Tab-separated table of C-alpha atoms in Angstrom:
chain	number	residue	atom	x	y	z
N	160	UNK	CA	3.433	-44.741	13.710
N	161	UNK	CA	0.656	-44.765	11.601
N	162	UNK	CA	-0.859	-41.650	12.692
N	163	UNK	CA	2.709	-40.009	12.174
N	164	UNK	CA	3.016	-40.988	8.640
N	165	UNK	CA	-0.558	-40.256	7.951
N	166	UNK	CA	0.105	-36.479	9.487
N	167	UNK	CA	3.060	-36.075	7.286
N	168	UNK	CA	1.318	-36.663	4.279
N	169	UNK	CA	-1.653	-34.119	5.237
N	170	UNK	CA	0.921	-31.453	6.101
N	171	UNK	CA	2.781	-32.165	2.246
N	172	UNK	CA	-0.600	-31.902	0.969
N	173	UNK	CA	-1.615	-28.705	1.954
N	174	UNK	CA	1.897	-27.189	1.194
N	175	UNK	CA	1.104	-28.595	-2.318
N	176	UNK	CA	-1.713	-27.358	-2.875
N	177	UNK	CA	-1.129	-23.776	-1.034
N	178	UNK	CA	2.058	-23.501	-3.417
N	179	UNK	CA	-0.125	-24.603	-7.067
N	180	UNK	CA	-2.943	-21.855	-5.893
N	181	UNK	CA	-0.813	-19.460	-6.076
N	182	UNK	CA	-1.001	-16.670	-8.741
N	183	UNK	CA	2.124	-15.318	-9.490
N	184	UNK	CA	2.679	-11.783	-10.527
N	185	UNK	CA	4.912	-11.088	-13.320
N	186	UNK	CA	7.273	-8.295	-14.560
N	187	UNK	CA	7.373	-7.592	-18.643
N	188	UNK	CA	8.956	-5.757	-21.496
N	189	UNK	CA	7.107	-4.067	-24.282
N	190	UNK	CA	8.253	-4.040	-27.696
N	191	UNK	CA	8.180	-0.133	-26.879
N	192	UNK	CA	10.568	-0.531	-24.245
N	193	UNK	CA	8.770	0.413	-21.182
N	194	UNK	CA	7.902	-2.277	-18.278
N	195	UNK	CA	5.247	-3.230	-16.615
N	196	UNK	CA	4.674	-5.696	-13.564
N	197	UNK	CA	0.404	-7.322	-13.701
N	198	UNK	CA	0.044	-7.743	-10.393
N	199	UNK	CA	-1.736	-11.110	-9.498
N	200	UNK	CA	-3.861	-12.410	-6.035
N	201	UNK	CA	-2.935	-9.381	-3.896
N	202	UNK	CA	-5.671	-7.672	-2.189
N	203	UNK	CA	-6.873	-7.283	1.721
N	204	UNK	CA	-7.961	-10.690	3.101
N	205	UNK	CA	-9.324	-9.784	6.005
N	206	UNK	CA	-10.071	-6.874	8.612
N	207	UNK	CA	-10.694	-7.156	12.407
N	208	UNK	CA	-11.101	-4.613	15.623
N	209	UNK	CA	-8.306	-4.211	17.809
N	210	UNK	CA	-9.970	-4.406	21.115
N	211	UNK	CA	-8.515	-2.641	24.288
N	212	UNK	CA	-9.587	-3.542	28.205
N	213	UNK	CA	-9.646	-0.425	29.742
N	214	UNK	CA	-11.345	0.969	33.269
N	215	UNK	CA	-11.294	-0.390	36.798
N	216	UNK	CA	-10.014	-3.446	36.784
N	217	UNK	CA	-9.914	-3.481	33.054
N	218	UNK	CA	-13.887	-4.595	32.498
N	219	UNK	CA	-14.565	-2.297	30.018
N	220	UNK	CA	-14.198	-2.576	26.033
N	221	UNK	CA	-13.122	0.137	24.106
N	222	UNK	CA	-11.520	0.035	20.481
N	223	UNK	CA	-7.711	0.850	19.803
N	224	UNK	CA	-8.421	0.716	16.138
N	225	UNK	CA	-8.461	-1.901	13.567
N	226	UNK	CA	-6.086	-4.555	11.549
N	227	UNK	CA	-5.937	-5.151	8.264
N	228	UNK	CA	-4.218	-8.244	6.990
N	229	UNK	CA	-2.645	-8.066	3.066
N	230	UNK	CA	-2.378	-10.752	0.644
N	231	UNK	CA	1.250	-9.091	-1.048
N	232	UNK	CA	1.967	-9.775	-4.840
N	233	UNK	CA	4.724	-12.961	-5.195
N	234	UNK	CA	7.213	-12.794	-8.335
N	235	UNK	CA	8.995	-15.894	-9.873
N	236	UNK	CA	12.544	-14.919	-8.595
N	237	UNK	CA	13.892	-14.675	-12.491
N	238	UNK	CA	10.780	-11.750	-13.080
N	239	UNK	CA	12.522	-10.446	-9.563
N	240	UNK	CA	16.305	-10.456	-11.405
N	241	UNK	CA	15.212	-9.405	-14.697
N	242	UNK	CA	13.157	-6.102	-12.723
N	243	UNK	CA	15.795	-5.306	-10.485
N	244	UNK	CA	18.809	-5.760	-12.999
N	245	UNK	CA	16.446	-3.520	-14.985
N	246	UNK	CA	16.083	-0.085	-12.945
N	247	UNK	CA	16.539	0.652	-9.112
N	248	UNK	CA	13.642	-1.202	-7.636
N	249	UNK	CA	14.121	-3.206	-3.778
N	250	UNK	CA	10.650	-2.750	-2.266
N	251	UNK	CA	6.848	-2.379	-2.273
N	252	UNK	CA	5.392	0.516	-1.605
N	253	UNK	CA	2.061	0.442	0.501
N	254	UNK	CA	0.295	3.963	0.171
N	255	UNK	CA	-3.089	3.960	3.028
N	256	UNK	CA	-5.413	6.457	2.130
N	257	UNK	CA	-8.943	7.382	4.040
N	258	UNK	CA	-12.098	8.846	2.626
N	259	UNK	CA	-14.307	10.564	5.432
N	260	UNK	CA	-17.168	12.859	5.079
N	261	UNK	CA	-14.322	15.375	5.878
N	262	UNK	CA	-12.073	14.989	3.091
N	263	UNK	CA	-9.409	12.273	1.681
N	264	UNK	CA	-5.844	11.765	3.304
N	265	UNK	CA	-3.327	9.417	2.821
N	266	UNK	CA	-2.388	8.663	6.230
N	267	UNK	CA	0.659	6.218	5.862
N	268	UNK	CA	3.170	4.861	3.378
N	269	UNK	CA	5.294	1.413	4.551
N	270	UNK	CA	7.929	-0.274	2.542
N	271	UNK	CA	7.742	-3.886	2.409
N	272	UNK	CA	11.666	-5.332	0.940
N	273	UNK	CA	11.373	-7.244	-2.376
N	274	UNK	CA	15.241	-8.010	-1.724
N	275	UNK	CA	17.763	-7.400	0.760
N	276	UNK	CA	21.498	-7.085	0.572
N	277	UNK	CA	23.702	-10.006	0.396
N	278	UNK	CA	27.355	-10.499	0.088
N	279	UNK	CA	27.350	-14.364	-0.094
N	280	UNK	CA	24.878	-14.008	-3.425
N	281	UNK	CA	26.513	-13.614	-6.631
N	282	UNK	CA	24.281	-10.902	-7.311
N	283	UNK	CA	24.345	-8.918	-4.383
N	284	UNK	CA	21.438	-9.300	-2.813
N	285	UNK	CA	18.265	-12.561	-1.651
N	286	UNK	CA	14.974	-12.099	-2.616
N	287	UNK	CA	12.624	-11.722	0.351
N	288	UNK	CA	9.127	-12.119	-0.627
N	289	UNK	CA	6.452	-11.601	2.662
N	290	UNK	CA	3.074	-13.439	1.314
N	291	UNK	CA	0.989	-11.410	3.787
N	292	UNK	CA	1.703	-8.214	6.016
N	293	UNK	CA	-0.539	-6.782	8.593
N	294	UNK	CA	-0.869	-2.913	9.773
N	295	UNK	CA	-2.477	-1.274	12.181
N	296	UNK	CA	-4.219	1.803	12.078
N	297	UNK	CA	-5.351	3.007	15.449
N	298	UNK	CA	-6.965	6.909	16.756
N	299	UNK	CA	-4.434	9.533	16.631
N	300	UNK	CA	-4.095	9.147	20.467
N	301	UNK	CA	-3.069	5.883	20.752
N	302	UNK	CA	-1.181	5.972	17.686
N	303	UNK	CA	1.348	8.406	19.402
N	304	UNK	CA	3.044	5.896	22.026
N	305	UNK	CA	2.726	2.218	22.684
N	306	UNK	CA	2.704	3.126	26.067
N	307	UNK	CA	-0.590	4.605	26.590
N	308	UNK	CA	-1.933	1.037	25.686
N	309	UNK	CA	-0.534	-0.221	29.840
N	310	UNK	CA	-3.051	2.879	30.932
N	311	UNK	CA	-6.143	2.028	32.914
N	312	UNK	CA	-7.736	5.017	31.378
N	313	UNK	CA	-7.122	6.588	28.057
N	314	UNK	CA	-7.186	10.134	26.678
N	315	UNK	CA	-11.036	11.377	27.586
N	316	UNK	CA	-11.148	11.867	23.544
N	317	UNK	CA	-10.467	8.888	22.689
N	318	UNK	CA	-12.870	6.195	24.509
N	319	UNK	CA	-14.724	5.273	21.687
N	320	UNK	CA	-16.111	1.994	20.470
N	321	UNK	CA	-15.827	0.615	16.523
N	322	UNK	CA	-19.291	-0.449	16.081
N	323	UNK	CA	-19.329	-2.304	12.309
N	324	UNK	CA	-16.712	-2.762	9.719
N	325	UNK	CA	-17.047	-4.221	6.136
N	326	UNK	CA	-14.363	-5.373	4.188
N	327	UNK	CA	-15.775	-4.460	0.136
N	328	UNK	CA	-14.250	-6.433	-2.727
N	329	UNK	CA	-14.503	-4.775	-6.365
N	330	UNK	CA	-13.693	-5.789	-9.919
N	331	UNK	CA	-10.391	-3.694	-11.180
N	332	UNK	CA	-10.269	-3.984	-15.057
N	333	UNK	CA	-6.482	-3.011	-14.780
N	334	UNK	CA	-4.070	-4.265	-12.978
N	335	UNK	CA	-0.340	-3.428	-14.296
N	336	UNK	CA	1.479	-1.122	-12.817
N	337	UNK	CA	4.017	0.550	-15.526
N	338	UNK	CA	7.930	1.036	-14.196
N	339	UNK	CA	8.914	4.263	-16.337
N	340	UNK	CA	10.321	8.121	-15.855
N	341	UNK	CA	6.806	9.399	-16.274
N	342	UNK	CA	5.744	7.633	-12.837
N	343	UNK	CA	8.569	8.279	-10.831
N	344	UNK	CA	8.402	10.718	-7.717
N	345	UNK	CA	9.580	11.504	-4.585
N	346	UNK	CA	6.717	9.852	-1.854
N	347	UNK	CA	5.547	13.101	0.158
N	348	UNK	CA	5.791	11.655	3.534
N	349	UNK	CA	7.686	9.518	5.664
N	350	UNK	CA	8.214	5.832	4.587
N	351	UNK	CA	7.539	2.811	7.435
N	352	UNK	CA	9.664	0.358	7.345
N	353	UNK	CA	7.843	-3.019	7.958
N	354	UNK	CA	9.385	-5.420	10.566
N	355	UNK	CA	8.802	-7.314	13.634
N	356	UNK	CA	7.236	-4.836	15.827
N	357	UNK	CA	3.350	-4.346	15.222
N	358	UNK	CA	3.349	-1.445	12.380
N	359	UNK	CA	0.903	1.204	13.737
N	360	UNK	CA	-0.907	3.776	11.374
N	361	UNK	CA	-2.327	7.373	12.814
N	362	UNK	CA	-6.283	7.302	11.777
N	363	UNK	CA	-6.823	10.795	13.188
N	364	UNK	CA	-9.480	11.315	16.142
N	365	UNK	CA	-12.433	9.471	13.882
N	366	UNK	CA	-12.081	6.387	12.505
N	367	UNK	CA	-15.220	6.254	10.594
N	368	UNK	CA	-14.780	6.509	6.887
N	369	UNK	CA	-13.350	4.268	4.017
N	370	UNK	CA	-9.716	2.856	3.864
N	371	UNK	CA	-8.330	1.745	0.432
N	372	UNK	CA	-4.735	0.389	0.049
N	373	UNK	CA	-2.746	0.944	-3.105
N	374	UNK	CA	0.359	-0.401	-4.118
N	375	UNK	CA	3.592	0.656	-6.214
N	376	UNK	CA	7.531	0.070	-6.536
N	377	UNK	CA	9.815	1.430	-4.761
N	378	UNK	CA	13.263	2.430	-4.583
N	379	UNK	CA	14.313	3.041	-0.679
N	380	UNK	CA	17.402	4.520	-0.975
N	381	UNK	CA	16.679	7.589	-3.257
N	382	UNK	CA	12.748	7.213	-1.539
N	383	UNK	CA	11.291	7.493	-4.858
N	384	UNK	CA	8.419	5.463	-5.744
N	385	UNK	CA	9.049	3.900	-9.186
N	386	UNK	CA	6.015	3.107	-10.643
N	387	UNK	CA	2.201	3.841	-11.313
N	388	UNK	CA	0.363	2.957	-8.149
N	389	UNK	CA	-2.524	0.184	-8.349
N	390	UNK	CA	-5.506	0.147	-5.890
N	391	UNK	CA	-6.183	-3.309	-4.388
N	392	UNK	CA	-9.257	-4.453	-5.084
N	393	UNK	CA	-10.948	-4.254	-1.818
N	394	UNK	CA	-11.562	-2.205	0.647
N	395	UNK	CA	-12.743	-1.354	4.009
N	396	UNK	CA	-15.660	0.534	5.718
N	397	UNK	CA	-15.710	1.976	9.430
N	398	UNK	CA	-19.126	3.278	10.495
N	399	UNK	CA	-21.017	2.837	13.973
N	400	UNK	CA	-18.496	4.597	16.128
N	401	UNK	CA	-19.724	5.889	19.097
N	402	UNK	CA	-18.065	7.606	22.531
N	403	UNK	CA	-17.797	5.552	25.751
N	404	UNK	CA	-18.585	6.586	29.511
N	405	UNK	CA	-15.982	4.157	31.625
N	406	UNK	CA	-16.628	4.075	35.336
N	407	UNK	CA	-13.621	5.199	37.511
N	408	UNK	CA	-12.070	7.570	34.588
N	409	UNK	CA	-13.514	10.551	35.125
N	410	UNK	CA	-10.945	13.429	35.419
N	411	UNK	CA	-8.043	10.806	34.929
N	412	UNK	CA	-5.164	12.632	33.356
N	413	UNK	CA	-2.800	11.244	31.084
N	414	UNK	CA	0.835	11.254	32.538
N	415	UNK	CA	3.702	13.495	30.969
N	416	UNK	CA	5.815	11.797	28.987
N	417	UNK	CA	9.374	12.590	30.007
N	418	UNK	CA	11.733	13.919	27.247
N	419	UNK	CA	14.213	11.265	28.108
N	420	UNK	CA	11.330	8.272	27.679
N	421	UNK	CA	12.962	6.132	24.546
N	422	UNK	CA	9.323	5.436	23.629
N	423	UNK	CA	8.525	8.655	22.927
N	424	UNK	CA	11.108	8.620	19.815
N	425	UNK	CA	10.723	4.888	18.978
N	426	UNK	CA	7.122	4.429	18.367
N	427	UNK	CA	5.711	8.071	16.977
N	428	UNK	CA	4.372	8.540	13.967
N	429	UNK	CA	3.726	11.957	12.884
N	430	UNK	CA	0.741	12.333	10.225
């Protein structure tokens, strides 16, 4: 019994003291009459390699792509009201853009809901905040169709291996974004709508290069981001990639995908 009681107070502990680290960001008024929100304790925490066991018998190691993991903004629910009761605001927008020795592309944009509709609330709608959100951003291959990943072989183009990857953290001397007419516009691409399934990212056929996140406002229904975008302040490098030989994949060939294969739709993402 002792050990019971003993676990329950650890566990309220470290929900206390999870809940009085936390920054909160927070939406204002200037005297002016344009809004801002200073967005607070959001950046990437951490970046891995998404590993994939390919080749006879699946003994060989070659890399999908990689995962980043985001630490999102949190609002005090009346700084949520006041902003939404303010202008036509329901979501984050997540912009992904890559830097390579071949140019710089933004290779994604993925709406993560602020609030979602709901009759029994007097106001129409809950607040749904996600503390942390995790994307994928794989080669273009891959990216295509969940199911190459139940191949023994992949495309010949794609067998290649991450070697290193650095997540950078850097000092941003601003960090409001400002909710106005001036900074609204249409987002130039399709919008991802973050949910259960594993949100995948096309990378292209290189990986290496550097991948910064930025974030804005967003209003999904006219697709019109809302506000200034603000980079988070970190970021990650890809170097060391190199192409893999795998034993028993020579001359494999990738099979058709059928036009009626519901895959094909679901899971494409066209960059």
């Amino acid at each position: 019994m002792g050990e019971r009681v003993l676990g329950r107070l650890i566990f309220c502990f470290v929900l206390f003291i999870n809940y009085s680290c936390q920054k909160y960001s927070s939406y204002s008024v200037h005297s002016s009459g344009s809004s801002f929100v200073a967005i607070e304790d959001s950046f990437i925490v951490d970046v891995s390699v998404v590993k994939w066991s390919v080749g006879v018998l699946h003994k060989d190691t070659i890399s999908k792509g990689i995962n980043l993991k985001i630490k999102m903004p949190i609002m005090d629910s009346s700084d949520v009201k006041e902003m939404v009761a303010a202008g036509k605001v329901d979501s984050w927008l997540l912009r992904v853009r890559k830097m390579s020795y071949s140019g710089s592309s933004e290779i994604g944009y993925v709406k993560i809901p602020i609030i979602i509709p709901g009759r029994t609330s007097e106001m129409g709608f809950k607040i749904k905040q996600l503390d942390y959100v995790q994307l994928n951003i794989y080669y273009s291959s891959i990216a295509v169709s969940s199911r190459f990943e139940s191949l023994q072989c992949p495309p010949i183009d794609q067998s290649k291996e991450i070697g290193t990857i650095t997540l950078e953290d850097s000092v941003r001397e601003m960090n409001k974004i400002t909710i106005g007419a001036t900074d609204q516009e249409r987002v130039p691409g399709k919008i991802e709508q973050y949910g259960y399934k594993p949100m995948v990212l096309s990378g292209g056929m290189e990986l290496t290069g550097r991948y910064a996140v930025d974030i804005a406002l967003l209003d999904s229904n006219r697709g019109s981001r809302v506000s200034s975008y603000f980079e988070l302040p970190s970021a990650v490098e890809v170097s060391g990639e190199r192409a893999k030989i795998l034993k028993g994949c020579f001359n494999f060939k990738v099979p058709t995908i059928r036009p009626n294969d519901p895959d094909l739709y679901q899971n494409f993402r066209f960059r």
